Structures are given as structure tokens and as C-alpha cells.
Coordinates of C-alpha atoms in Angstrom, one line a residue:
Chain Z
X1 CA 81.5 61.5 200.3
X2 CA 80.7 58.8 197.8
X3 CA 82.9 57.3 194.9
X4 CA 81.8 54.7 192.5
X5 CA 84.8 52.4 193.5
X6 CA 84.2 51.7 197.2
X7 CA 81.0 50.7 199.0
X8 CA 79.2 52.5 201.7
X9 CA 80.4 51.2 205.1
X10 CA 78.9 53.5 207.6
X11 CA 75.6 54.9 207.2
X12 CA 73.5 57.0 209.5
X13 CA 69.9 58.3 209.1
X14 CA 68.2 61.0 211.2
X15 CA 70.7 60.1 214.0
X16 CA 69.6 61.7 217.2
X17 CA 71.1 61.3 220.5
X18 CA 69.6 63.3 223.8
X19 CA 70.0 62.6 227.5
X20 CA 68.6 64.6 230.7
X21 CA 71.2 66.7 232.6
X22 CA 69.2 67.5 235.5
X23 CA 66.0 69.0 234.1
X24 CA 67.6 69.8 230.9
X25 CA 67.5 67.9 227.8
X26 CA 70.8 68.0 226.2
X27 CA 70.9 66.9 222.3
X28 CA 74.4 66.3 221.1
X29 CA 73.3 65.0 217.8
X30 CA 70.1 65.8 216.0
X31 CA 68.7 64.4 212.8
X32 CA 72.4 63.5 211.5
X33 CA 72.7 62.0 208.0
X34 CA 76.1 60.5 207.0
X35 CA 77.6 58.1 204.6
X36 CA 81.2 56.8 204.6
X37 CA 82.8 54.7 202.0
X38 CA 85.2 51.8 203.0
X39 CA 88.8 52.5 203.4
X40 CA 88.4 56.3 203.9
X41 CA 90.1 58.3 206.7
X42 CA 87.5 60.7 208.1
X43 CA 88.2 63.4 210.7
X44 CA 85.3 64.8 212.8
X45 CA 85.9 68.5 213.8
X46 CA 84.0 70.9 215.8
X47 CA 83.9 72.8 219.1
X48 CA 83.4 71.2 222.2
X49 CA 80.0 69.9 222.7
X50 CA 79.3 69.7 219.1
X51 CA 78.5 66.0 219.2
X52 CA 81.6 64.7 217.5
X53 CA 82.7 62.3 220.4
X54 CA 79.0 61.1 220.6
X55 CA 78.8 60.4 217.0
X56 CA 82.2 58.5 217.3
X57 CA 80.8 56.6 220.4
X58 CA 77.7 55.6 218.4
X59 CA 79.9 54.6 215.5
X60 CA 81.8 52.3 218.0
X61 CA 79.1 50.8 219.5
X62 CA 79.8 51.9 223.2
X63 CA 76.7 54.6 222.8
X64 CA 73.3 54.3 221.4
X65 CA 71.3 56.7 219.6
X66 CA 68.0 58.0 221.0
X67 CA 66.4 57.8 217.5
X68 CA 67.2 57.3 214.0
X69 CA 69.4 54.2 212.7
X70 CA 73.1 53.6 212.3
X71 CA 74.0 50.8 209.7
X72 CA 77.6 49.6 209.8
X73 CA 78.8 46.8 206.9
X74 CA 75.1 46.2 206.3
X75 CA 74.2 45.6 209.8
X76 CA 72.0 48.1 211.8
X77 CA 74.1 48.2 215.0
X78 CA 71.2 50.6 216.6
X79 CA 68.9 47.5 216.8
X80 CA 71.4 45.4 218.6
X81 CA 71.2 44.5 222.0
X82 CA 73.9 45.5 224.5
X83 CA 75.6 41.9 224.6
X84 CA 75.1 41.7 220.5
X85 CA 76.8 45.1 220.4
X86 CA 79.6 44.2 222.8
X87 CA 80.4 40.9 220.6
X88 CA 80.3 42.9 217.4
X89 CA 82.4 45.6 218.7
X90 CA 85.2 43.0 219.7
X91 CA 85.3 41.9 216.0
X92 CA 84.6 45.0 214.1
X93 CA 85.9 47.9 216.0
X94 CA 89.3 49.0 217.1
X95 CA 89.1 51.9 219.3
X96 CA 92.0 54.3 220.1
X97 CA 91.9 56.6 223.2
X98 CA 93.1 60.1 223.7
X99 CA 94.7 58.9 226.9
X100 CA 95.7 55.5 225.6
X101 CA 94.1 53.7 228.4
X102 CA 96.6 50.9 229.0
X103 CA 96.5 48.7 231.8
X104 CA 99.4 49.8 233.7
X105 CA 100.4 46.6 235.5
X106 CA 100.5 44.7 231.9
X107 CA 103.5 45.1 229.6
X108 CA 102.9 46.3 226.2
X109 CA 102.6 42.7 224.9
X110 CA 100.0 41.9 227.4
X111 CA 98.0 45.0 226.7
X112 CA 98.1 44.4 223.0
X113 CA 97.0 40.6 223.6
X114 CA 93.9 41.7 225.8
X115 CA 91.3 41.7 223.0
X116 CA 92.4 38.4 221.8
X117 CA 92.0 36.6 225.3
X118 CA 88.6 36.3 224.8
X119 CA 88.6 35.0 221.3
X120 CA 88.7 31.3 220.2
X121 CA 92.1 31.3 218.8
X122 CA 95.3 29.3 219.8
X123 CA 98.0 30.4 222.1
X124 CA 100.3 30.3 219.1
X125 CA 98.0 32.3 216.8
X126 CA 97.6 34.9 219.5
X127 CA 101.2 35.3 219.8
X128 CA 101.7 35.7 216.1
X129 CA 99.1 38.3 215.8
X130 CA 100.5 40.5 218.8
X131 CA 104.0 40.3 217.5
X132 CA 102.9 41.3 213.7
X133 CA 100.9 44.4 215.1
X134 CA 103.7 45.4 217.4
X135 CA 106.0 45.3 214.3
X136 CA 103.6 47.4 212.5
X137 CA 103.7 50.1 214.9
X138 CA 107.6 49.5 215.2
X139 CA 107.4 48.6 219.0
X140 CA 108.6 44.8 218.7
X141 CA 111.8 45.9 220.8
X142 CA 109.5 47.5 223.6
X143 CA 107.0 44.6 224.1
X144 CA 108.2 43.6 227.5
X145 CA 108.0 47.4 228.8
X146 CA 105.2 48.5 231.1
X147 CA 103.3 51.6 230.3
X148 CA 105.4 53.6 232.9
X149 CA 108.5 52.8 230.9
X150 CA 107.1 54.1 227.7
X151 CA 107.1 57.7 226.2
X152 CA 103.5 59.1 225.4
X153 CA 103.9 58.5 221.6
X154 CA 105.0 54.7 222.3
X155 CA 101.9 54.3 224.4
X156 CA 99.6 55.5 221.9
X157 CA 101.5 53.2 219.5
X158 CA 100.7 50.1 221.9
X159 CA 97.0 51.5 221.9
X160 CA 97.0 51.5 218.1
X161 CA 98.4 48.0 218.1
X162 CA 95.9 46.6 220.6
X163 CA 93.0 48.3 218.4
X164 CA 94.5 46.5 215.2
X165 CA 95.1 43.2 216.6
X166 CA 91.7 41.7 216.1
X167 CA 91.8 43.1 212.5
X168 CA 88.7 45.3 212.7
X169 CA 87.2 46.8 209.6
X170 CA 86.8 50.1 211.5
X171 CA 89.5 52.2 213.7
X172 CA 87.7 54.8 215.7
X173 CA 90.3 57.4 217.4
X174 CA 89.2 60.0 220.0
X175 CA 91.7 62.7 219.7
X176 CA 94.6 60.3 219.3
X177 CA 97.5 62.9 219.6
X178 CA 95.4 65.3 222.0
X179 CA 98.0 64.4 224.7
X180 CA 101.3 64.4 222.5
X181 CA 103.9 66.7 221.8
X182 CA 104.1 68.0 218.1
X183 CA 106.7 65.4 216.9
X184 CA 105.1 62.4 218.5
X185 CA 101.6 63.6 217.1
X186 CA 103.0 63.8 213.5
X187 CA 104.3 60.4 214.0
X188 CA 100.9 58.8 215.1
X189 CA 99.0 60.6 212.4
X190 CA 101.5 59.4 209.7
X191 CA 101.3 55.7 211.1
X192 CA 97.3 55.9 211.4
X193 CA 97.3 57.1 207.7
X194 CA 99.7 54.5 206.4
X195 CA 97.8 51.6 208.2
X196 CA 94.6 52.7 206.9
X197 CA 96.1 52.9 203.7
X198 CA 98.1 49.5 203.8
X199 CA 95.5 47.5 205.7
X200 CA 92.5 49.1 204.2
X201 CA 90.8 50.1 207.2
X202 CA 88.2 52.6 207.5
X203 CA 89.4 55.2 210.1
X204 CA 87.2 57.7 212.0
X205 CA 89.0 60.4 214.1
X206 CA 87.8 63.0 216.4
X207 CA 90.0 66.0 216.4
X208 CA 90.3 69.7 217.4
X209 CA 93.3 70.2 215.4
X210 CA 93.2 71.2 211.7
X211 CA 96.8 70.1 211.2
X212 CA 95.7 66.6 212.4
X213 CA 92.6 66.6 210.2
X214 CA 94.9 67.5 207.4
X215 CA 96.1 63.7 207.5
X216 CA 92.3 62.5 206.8
X217 CA 90.7 62.0 203.5
X218 CA 87.8 64.1 204.3
X219 CA 86.6 66.1 207.2
X220 CA 83.2 66.8 208.7
X221 CA 82.4 69.8 210.7
X222 CA 79.8 69.6 213.5
X223 CA 78.1 72.2 215.5
X224 CA 75.4 71.8 217.9
X225 CA 74.8 68.3 216.8
X226 CA 74.5 69.0 213.1
X227 CA 76.8 68.7 210.4
X228 CA 77.6 71.9 208.9
X229 CA 80.1 71.2 206.3
X230 CA 82.2 68.7 204.6
X231 CA 85.5 69.1 202.9
X232 CA 87.4 66.6 201.0
X233 CA 91.1 67.0 201.2
Chain I
X1 CA 89.2 28.2 226.8
X2 CA 89.0 32.0 227.4
X3 CA 88.4 31.3 231.2
X4 CA 91.8 29.9 231.4
X5 CA 93.2 33.1 229.7
X6 CA 91.3 35.2 232.1
X7 CA 92.6 33.1 235.0
X8 CA 96.0 33.8 233.9
X9 CA 95.3 37.4 233.4
X10 CA 93.9 37.8 236.7
X11 CA 96.7 36.0 238.3
X12 CA 99.1 38.5 236.6
X13 CA 97.3 41.3 238.0
X14 CA 97.3 40.1 241.4
X15 CA 101.1 39.3 241.1
X16 CA 101.7 42.8 240.0
X17 CA 99.7 44.5 243.0
X18 CA 102.0 42.7 245.5
X19 CA 101.1 44.8 248.5
X20 CA 97.5 44.7 248.0
X21 CA 97.5 41.1 247.4
X22 CA 99.6 40.1 250.3
X23 CA 97.5 42.2 252.8
X24 CA 94.3 40.7 251.7
X25 CA 96.1 37.1 251.7
X26 CA 97.3 37.7 255.4
X27 CA 93.6 38.5 256.5
X28 CA 92.3 35.4 254.6
X29 CA 95.1 33.4 256.1
X30 CA 94.3 34.5 259.6
X31 CA 90.4 34.3 259.2
X32 CA 90.6 30.8 257.6
X33 CA 93.2 29.7 260.1
X34 CA 90.7 30.4 262.9
X35 CA 87.7 29.1 261.1
X36 CA 89.3 25.7 260.3
X37 CA 90.9 25.4 263.9
X38 CA 87.4 25.9 265.3
X39 CA 86.1 23.3 262.9
X40 CA 88.5 20.8 263.8
X41 CA 87.7 21.3 267.5
X42 CA 84.1 21.0 266.7
X43 CA 84.5 17.9 264.5
X44 CA 86.5 16.0 267.2
X45 CA 84.2 16.9 269.8
X46 CA 81.3 15.5 267.5
X47 CA 83.5 12.3 267.0
X48 CA 83.8 11.8 270.6
X49 CA 80.4 12.4 271.8
X50 CA 78.0 11.6 268.9
X51 CA 76.3 8.3 269.5
X52 CA 76.1 6.0 266.3
X53 CA 74.0 3.1 265.4
X54 CA 77.2 0.8 265.8
X55 CA 78.1 1.9 269.4
X56 CA 77.3 -1.0 271.7
X57 CA 79.3 0.0 274.8
X58 CA 78.1 0.9 278.1
X59 CA 79.7 2.6 280.9
X60 CA 78.7 1.7 284.5
X61 CA 79.7 4.2 287.0
X62 CA 79.2 4.7 290.5
X63 CA 75.8 6.5 290.9
X64 CA 76.2 10.3 291.8
X65 CA 79.9 10.4 291.2
X66 CA 81.5 12.3 288.2
X67 CA 85.2 11.9 289.0
X68 CA 87.3 8.9 288.6
X69 CA 88.7 9.5 292.1
X70 CA 85.3 9.2 293.7
X71 CA 83.7 6.4 291.7
X72 CA 84.6 3.3 293.6
X73 CA 82.7 0.0 292.4
X74 CA 83.5 -3.6 293.7
X75 CA 85.4 -5.2 291.1
X76 CA 82.9 -8.4 291.9
X77 CA 80.0 -6.8 290.1
X78 CA 81.7 -8.0 287.0
X79 CA 80.1 -11.4 287.6
X80 CA 76.7 -10.2 288.1
X81 CA 76.7 -7.8 285.1
X82 CA 78.1 -10.8 282.9
X83 CA 75.1 -12.9 283.6
X84 CA 72.5 -10.2 282.4
X85 CA 71.0 -11.1 279.0
X86 CA 72.4 -9.6 276.2
X87 CA 75.9 -8.8 277.8
X88 CA 78.6 -10.1 275.6
X89 CA 81.7 -8.9 277.6
X90 CA 82.4 -7.1 280.8
X91 CA 85.6 -5.1 281.4
X92 CA 86.4 -3.8 285.0
X93 CA 88.5 -0.7 284.6
X94 CA 90.6 1.2 287.0
X95 CA 91.3 4.9 286.2
X96 CA 93.9 7.1 287.5
X97 CA 94.5 10.6 286.2
X98 CA 97.3 13.0 286.8
X99 CA 94.8 16.0 286.9
X100 CA 91.1 15.7 287.5
X101 CA 90.4 19.2 286.2
X102 CA 90.3 20.6 282.8
X103 CA 93.8 20.6 281.3
X104 CA 95.7 20.4 277.9
X105 CA 97.9 17.6 279.4
X106 CA 96.1 15.2 281.1
X107 CA 97.7 11.7 281.4
X108 CA 95.0 8.7 282.2
X109 CA 95.8 5.3 283.0
X110 CA 93.4 2.6 282.5
X111 CA 93.8 -0.7 284.5
X112 CA 92.0 -3.7 282.7
X113 CA 92.5 -7.4 283.7
X114 CA 95.6 -9.1 281.9
X115 CA 93.1 -11.9 280.8
X116 CA 90.8 -9.5 279.0
X117 CA 93.3 -8.0 276.8
X118 CA 92.9 -10.5 274.1
X119 CA 89.6 -9.6 273.5
X120 CA 89.9 -6.0 274.6
X121 CA 92.6 -5.3 271.7
X122 CA 89.8 -5.3 269.3
X123 CA 89.4 -1.7 270.3
X124 CA 92.6 -0.6 268.7
X125 CA 95.6 -1.5 266.5
X126 CA 99.3 -1.8 267.6
X127 CA 101.6 0.7 265.9
X128 CA 104.7 -0.5 267.5
X129 CA 105.5 -2.9 270.5
X130 CA 103.7 -6.1 271.1
X131 CA 100.8 -7.4 273.2
X132 CA 102.9 -10.2 274.4
X133 CA 105.5 -7.9 276.0
X134 CA 102.6 -6.2 277.8
X135 CA 101.4 -9.4 279.2
X136 CA 105.0 -10.3 280.4
X137 CA 105.6 -7.0 282.4
X138 CA 103.4 -6.1 285.3
X139 CA 104.2 -2.6 285.0
X140 CA 104.0 -2.4 281.1
X141 CA 101.6 0.2 279.3
X142 CA 99.9 0.2 275.9
X143 CA 99.9 4.1 275.1
X144 CA 97.7 6.0 272.8
X145 CA 99.2 7.6 269.8
X146 CA 98.5 11.3 270.8
X147 CA 99.8 10.8 274.3
X148 CA 103.1 9.2 272.9
X149 CA 103.6 12.0 270.5
X150 CA 102.9 14.7 273.1
X151 CA 105.2 13.2 275.6
X152 CA 107.8 12.0 272.9
X153 CA 107.8 8.5 274.1
X154 CA 108.5 5.2 272.2
X155 CA 108.4 1.6 273.2
X156 CA 110.7 0.7 276.0
X157 CA 110.6 4.2 277.6
X158 CA 109.4 4.8 280.8
X159 CA 106.4 7.0 281.4
X160 CA 105.8 8.6 284.8
X161 CA 102.6 10.2 285.6
X162 CA 100.2 10.6 288.6
X163 CA 102.8 9.3 290.8
X164 CA 103.0 5.8 288.7
X165 CA 106.0 4.7 286.7
X166 CA 105.2 2.3 283.6
X167 CA 107.2 0.7 281.0
X168 CA 105.9 1.5 277.4
X169 CA 105.2 -2.0 275.8
X170 CA 103.2 -0.7 272.8
X171 CA 101.9 2.3 270.9
X172 CA 98.3 2.2 269.9
X173 CA 96.0 3.8 267.4
X174 CA 92.3 3.6 267.5
X175 CA 88.9 4.9 265.9
X176 CA 87.7 5.7 269.3
X177 CA 89.4 9.0 270.2
X178 CA 89.5 8.3 273.8
X179 CA 92.0 5.4 273.2
X180 CA 94.5 7.9 271.7
X181 CA 95.2 9.7 275.2
X182 CA 95.5 6.9 277.5
X183 CA 97.8 4.2 278.7
X184 CA 96.4 0.8 279.3
X185 CA 97.9 -1.0 282.4
X186 CA 97.6 -4.1 284.2
X187 CA 94.4 -3.7 286.6
X188 CA 96.1 -5.2 289.4
X189 CA 99.3 -3.2 289.1
X190 CA 97.5 0.0 288.8
X191 CA 95.1 -0.6 291.6
X192 CA 98.3 -1.1 294.0
X193 CA 100.5 1.5 292.5
X194 CA 97.5 4.1 293.0
X195 CA 96.7 2.7 296.4
X196 CA 93.2 2.3 295.7
X197 CA 93.6 -1.3 296.6
X198 CA 92.8 -4.8 295.0
X199 CA 88.9 -5.5 294.3
X200 CA 88.0 -1.9 293.7
X201 CA 87.5 -0.3 290.2
X202 CA 86.4 2.9 288.7
X203 CA 83.8 1.8 286.1
X204 CA 82.8 -1.3 283.9
X205 CA 82.8 -1.2 280.3
X206 CA 80.1 -3.5 279.0
X207 CA 79.8 -4.7 275.3
X208 CA 76.5 -5.7 274.5
X209 CA 75.2 -8.1 271.8
X210 CA 73.1 -5.7 270.0
X211 CA 73.2 -1.8 270.1
X212 CA 69.4 -1.6 270.0
X213 CA 69.5 -3.4 273.7
X214 CA 71.7 -0.8 275.2
X215 CA 68.9 1.1 277.0
X216 CA 67.3 -2.0 278.5
X217 CA 70.5 -3.5 279.6
X218 CA 71.7 -0.4 281.1
X219 CA 68.5 -0.2 283.2
X220 CA 68.9 -3.9 284.1
X221 CA 72.5 -3.1 285.4
X222 CA 71.2 -0.4 287.5
X223 CA 68.4 -2.4 288.7
X224 CA 70.6 -5.2 289.9
X225 CA 72.6 -2.8 292.2
X226 CA 70.0 -0.5 293.0
X227 CA 70.0 -1.7 296.7
X228 CA 73.8 -2.4 296.9
X229 CA 75.9 -0.2 298.9
X230 CA 77.5 1.1 295.9
X231 CA 74.6 1.7 293.5
X232 CA 75.5 2.3 289.8
X233 CA 74.5 4.7 286.8
X234 CA 74.7 3.0 283.4
X235 CA 74.9 5.0 280.1
X236 CA 76.1 4.4 276.7
X237 CA 79.9 5.3 276.6
X238 CA 79.6 8.3 274.3
X239 CA 76.6 9.8 276.4
X240 CA 78.9 9.2 279.4
X241 CA 81.7 11.1 277.8
X242 CA 79.3 13.7 276.6
X243 CA 78.2 14.3 280.3
X244 CA 81.6 14.3 281.7
X245 CA 83.1 16.7 279.4
X246 CA 80.0 18.9 279.2
X247 CA 81.8 22.1 280.2
X248 CA 84.6 21.3 277.7
X249 CA 82.1 20.7 275.0
X250 CA 80.3 24.2 276.1
X251 CA 83.6 25.7 275.7
X252 CA 84.3 24.4 272.3
X253 CA 80.7 25.0 271.0
X254 CA 80.8 28.5 272.0
X255 CA 83.9 28.8 269.7
X256 CA 81.6 28.3 266.8
X257 CA 80.5 31.8 267.1
X258 CA 83.9 32.9 266.6
X259 CA 84.5 30.6 263.6
X260 CA 81.3 32.1 261.9
X261 CA 82.9 35.6 262.9
X262 CA 86.1 34.6 261.1
X263 CA 84.2 33.6 258.1
X264 CA 82.4 37.0 258.0
X265 CA 85.7 39.0 258.5
X266 CA 87.3 36.9 255.4
X267 CA 84.1 37.6 253.5
X268 CA 84.2 41.5 254.2
X269 CA 87.9 41.7 253.7
X270 CA 88.0 40.1 250.3
X271 CA 84.7 41.8 249.1
X272 CA 86.2 45.3 250.3
X273 CA 89.5 44.5 248.4
X274 CA 87.6 43.7 245.5
X275 CA 85.3 46.6 245.8
X276 CA 88.3 49.2 246.2
X277 CA 90.0 47.3 243.4
X278 CA 87.2 47.8 240.8
X279 CA 86.3 51.3 242.0
X280 CA 90.1 52.0 241.3
X281 CA 89.6 50.3 237.8
X282 CA 86.0 51.5 236.6
X283 CA 87.9 52.9 233.6
X284 CA 90.1 49.9 233.0
X285 CA 86.8 47.7 233.0
X286 CA 85.1 50.2 230.5
X287 CA 88.1 49.8 228.3
X288 CA 87.8 46.0 228.4
X289 CA 84.1 46.5 227.5
X290 CA 85.2 48.7 224.6
X291 CA 87.5 46.1 223.5
X292 CA 84.6 43.5 223.4
X293 CA 84.6 41.9 226.8
X294 CA 81.0 40.9 227.7
X295 CA 79.4 40.8 231.1
X296 CA 80.3 37.2 231.7
X297 CA 84.0 38.0 231.0
X298 CA 84.3 40.7 233.6
X299 CA 82.3 38.7 236.0
X300 CA 84.6 35.9 235.7
X301 CA 87.7 38.1 235.8
X302 CA 86.5 39.8 239.3
X303 CA 85.1 36.4 240.7
X304 CA 88.5 34.6 239.8
X305 CA 90.3 37.3 241.7
X306 CA 88.1 36.8 244.6
X307 CA 88.4 33.1 244.2
X308 CA 92.2 33.0 244.0
X309 CA 92.8 35.2 247.0
X310 CA 90.1 33.1 249.0
X311 CA 91.8 29.6 247.8
X312 CA 95.4 30.8 248.3
X313 CA 94.5 32.3 251.8
X314 CA 92.5 29.4 252.6
X315 CA 94.7 27.0 251.6
X316 CA 97.8 28.3 253.7
X317 CA 95.2 29.2 256.6
X318 CA 94.1 25.5 256.7
X319 CA 97.6 23.9 256.2
X320 CA 98.6 26.1 259.1
X321 CA 95.9 25.1 261.1
X322 CA 96.1 21.3 260.3
X323 CA 99.8 21.7 261.0
X324 CA 99.3 23.2 264.5
X325 CA 96.8 20.4 265.5
X326 CA 98.9 17.6 264.1
X327 CA 102.0 18.6 265.5
X328 CA 100.7 20.1 268.6
X329 CA 99.1 16.7 269.7
X330 CA 96.1 18.7 271.6
X331 CA 93.7 17.1 273.9
X332 CA 91.3 19.0 276.2
X333 CA 90.5 16.7 279.1
X334 CA 88.0 16.6 282.0
X335 CA 87.2 13.7 284.5
X336 CA 89.8 11.5 282.9
X337 CA 88.0 11.9 279.3
X338 CA 89.5 13.8 276.6
X339 CA 88.6 15.5 273.3
X340 CA 91.2 14.5 271.2
X341 CA 91.7 17.0 268.4
X342 CA 92.4 15.3 265.1
X343 CA 92.5 16.6 261.5
X344 CA 90.1 15.0 259.1
X345 CA 90.5 15.4 255.3
X346 CA 86.7 16.5 255.4
X347 CA 87.3 19.4 257.4
X348 CA 90.0 20.6 255.2
X349 CA 87.9 20.1 252.1
X350 CA 85.1 22.0 253.9
X351 CA 87.5 24.9 254.6
X352 CA 88.9 24.9 251.0
X353 CA 85.5 25.0 249.5
X354 CA 84.2 27.5 252.0
X355 CA 87.2 30.1 251.3
X356 CA 86.6 29.5 247.5
X357 CA 82.8 30.0 247.8
X358 CA 83.6 33.3 249.9
X359 CA 85.9 34.4 247.3
X360 CA 83.2 33.8 244.6
X361 CA 80.4 35.6 246.5
X362 CA 82.5 38.5 247.4
X363 CA 83.0 39.3 243.5
X364 CA 79.4 39.0 242.6
X365 CA 77.8 42.4 243.7
X366 CA 80.9 44.5 242.8
X367 CA 81.0 42.9 239.3
X368 CA 77.1 43.5 239.0
X369 CA 77.7 47.3 239.8
X370 CA 80.5 47.7 237.1
X371 CA 78.7 45.9 234.1
X372 CA 75.5 47.9 234.6
X373 CA 77.0 51.1 234.3
X374 CA 77.4 53.1 231.3
X375 CA 80.5 52.6 229.3
X376 CA 81.0 56.3 228.2
X377 CA 80.5 57.5 231.7
X378 CA 83.1 55.0 233.1
X379 CA 85.5 55.9 230.5
X380 CA 85.5 59.3 231.7
X381 CA 85.9 58.2 235.4
X382 CA 89.0 59.5 236.9

């Protein structure tokens, strides 16, 4: 996963996550090591319970490891407090959910604008950025629509625009095509790959789908919390 | 700056949940209407009965009499009272009332000597009409603003109450709320028209030089007439009012509990709405946290929602209450003395701040809950 041209942006060392479920200790991640170069598109694959979503959430800073370290862009986020992590996440991560998680009473424009409302930028700059990303995902003519007025594929495009609007260095996507039909899924994956390439974003995507994984630069297979295989494509 | 953005976002969210927002607002409006109305009544009662350091008027009444129909004092007491050291002015007053019991529409006539009007008029300001025209007509009356508005009368009109017909010579405004619900007539005219007879008055209002002398002068007055056929009972005017309207006051004071209950209802209603709203939006808040919203942002979003509901509902509720009291011209009277309900800006400000504060408090606990839960768990919430 290393090349001579790009620096490492995500580095995990002995990453372990465990928690109690009743009296049983569950360990979705165990002593995982990972290095990912900047600008790469990584697909995480594996069966349910293999720890891929846990790894994605730790990379996104919404979950924390029990032990080990994770360093992103030279910042060890595993040492950050909850509030530091929230601030870091707002600037550095764009999260794309499987079920889009748009706010139903807000329009596409207002949903995309959400991450910018808490940042120190002017209204005109905010508007410029929102329109720019909506244009990038091809939804400039749907900006006044509410989520219920959009198709699944369009909703996911809005979610991608929302993830991009803060210009984060990393996009994380949790099964972004899991709720879409084949044609829409293909569109979304093409869009993700193109955006990653054009905007030089590092993308980490969780998927069950081999076809979806084929859009990534490399694929990691996890099983029982351990990396069992990596396959550059 | 972000707080303005969140304020706007919260307003959009409230507007796009119209049914939930309107139902909550209706509850807040009803609760705050009740609370502010009771506050207005309490404040009006306080203004009528609380003795302040500047009060310098004593009321001399017939001992052991509590109704103006029963209190009869010789008008000749005036000279004896005037001689007591510290007394500045004595006003013999005859009172006639159309209803001696507790009522919402009592008309009280007070007769004072024509020659005393020049000094007595310091107690009020004339809104319309003139003192001269009052002096020129024996059946003239200076009518308090609230009474005039309630009976819809103006200068030149006739006012008929308690079997007496008077001609309105002026409308008066006064800081002393009692003056707002009375008609001031010529003493001799009232004595004759009410068949009480000349030389008999209901009470004396005694103005003293220094307020701190009130108690000693009251004792001196009562001592002067202790062995007369008509002994007196002298008290500061506000204390006299407080005793006369004791039952009315009790009624109003007991309303305080209703006011508190209304506040608790508003608090519970807004809290419940916010709590239900948050429960339904646990995943939404988790998404916002994922997008970089810190606890302070979420706190303000929830609290602003409560404050907006509280403020909007509070504003409408208190405006409704103020309008009702202002245009309704309500007075509650007993024994010819009235609690005149007036709207003070201070009461409205208290109502508005209270509703804002309730909205703020109603959002605190639900926010604490949502910000201290695990984001990943909340993202999975249904």
C-alpha cells in the first residue's frame, strides 16, 4: 500500500477495539496495522462482524480504539479528547452514510450547508461552496428539493456533496451503495472515484459488494478483526 | 456568528413541523396568558394596598363600621381634626356606591366640598374637561378613566348610578388606582341626592405633613373622638383599603397558585415537546455530531428551540392577557373600594423573561442526554 510518490495519511498500529456485550467481550478489531497513502481509494471488505465498519468509524473519529494508535495526517487522533476529535472531524472528515441520513425537513441545499453553519465563514462564501459541490455531484437543479422529493441515488449525491463541502482530506463511506439499485450504485461509485481523483481526496469505503470494491485502488479484507488479505487493483 | 446560523436553522425546523410547533405554541400561549393575567391582578392588588414611604394620607372611618352605608360621621369633625398638630389638610368625603358587595362593575361616587377641590386635584391629572366646569355645575362629576372607559362616557355625558344622575365635567387619571374607578361630586349635592342629609359624611381623608407622623396622628384623631357619640377608627389609606378588600385580596392571592401551576404546565409542555422531538431525532443529532457539531452547538440548537417556543407563545399569551385587561377595564370592588387592574410594562417584561427562561431550562436536560450518548449507537437508532 505504499508508493514512493505519496505520503502516508492514515497509519494504524496495533489497533484494537473491544467492548462488553452483556458478559461477553467482543473484539471487532485486534492488533491491526495499516498504512494508507494520501489520495488513494481504499475498499474495506469482509463478512458481517469482521470489524470493517468499526475500523471505518475509528478512522472517521466517531469511535475510539481500546488500545493501539491511529495517526491521520501526522496527528494521533487516538489521543484526542472527545471535543478535540469533534473539531478535527468537522475539518478533516467527510462521512457518507449507507442510508444517506439527510434531514428530512431541510432542502438539498440546506442539508449540504449544515457542516458550514458552525464554521467561521461568510454567508456568501457558504453559498459559493454549497453551489460548487452541488454542481460537482450534478444536483444544482435539485437544490430546493426536500429529500422525499429525490430518488435514492440523488439523496446519496446530496450526502456526498454534504461530505465534500468542508473540503476534507478524507472521505469515509459506509456501504454508500447498499441501499441503491445497480444503475444508481454504478453512478455513485463512478462519482466517488472521479471526485477522489479530481479533488485528490483519500477515500475509505466499506462494502460487501465485490463490484463496488472494484472501483477502489486497493481492497483490504478483514475477518474477525484482522487483516487477512490486501489486493491492489 | 454560528449562533445566528443555528437560530435560523432552528426556526426553519420549527416552521417545517407546523402541527407539532402550533400545538406546543397553543399550550404555551394558554399557560402564559393565565400566568400573566394572574401576575397583573397580583401587581394591581399590591399597588392598591402596599404602603410606601411617601404615603401621607389617613382615612378616618366610623369605629366598627366597614361599609360606606354604615359609616356616618358628623362633618363638623373636620375642624377638630384640622387642629391636631401635623395635619395639613382634611377632606370630608361622602361615599355612595351602587353595590356594596363584591362586584366587577361598581360605581362609586365620592362627594368632596367644592372649596377643597383646588387642593384635592393634586391627586390626579385631568385627561379631558375642566375643574372650572365642575365647580360651575352642582351636579357635575370628575370621573376616573377606568370607570369612564368601562361605561363608555365622555365629557358632557350623563352618568346614572345608585339612583343619582350626574353630568360628566372631566375625566381624570391618577397614580392612586382608587381614583380611576370613582366619580368626584360636590359633597352637598351627593349628601342631598343620596338622602344621607347635609352635615353627615362617610369618612375624612387626612393629609399629614410628614409620613412618619401618621401613626401618632391617627391615635390623636381617635383619642379626640373616643367619647363622642360617633367614635372613629383611623388608619393609613392603604391599610384601610387592604382591610376593606381583604376578601377580594384573598381571592386574588389564591390565584397565585393557579399562576404557578400555569408556569409548571408550560415548562412540562415545552420539555415534553423537546424531549419527544429529540427522541425522534437521536440519529439526526448523531449525524450532526459526525459532521463536526460540538456539544455547545447541539445545546444551543435544542435550547433555542425551547426559547423560541417559549418566547413566541409567551409573547402572544401576554399580549392577549394585556389586551384583555386593558380593553376589558376590569375592577374588583368591595365596600366602595376597588382593585383596578392595570397593565404595567414590568409585568409584561417579567412574563416574557419567564417564558424565555422556561424554554431555556426545558432544553437543558434533553440536550445533556443526547450529547453524552455514543455517536455510533445513536447512528444505528431507529
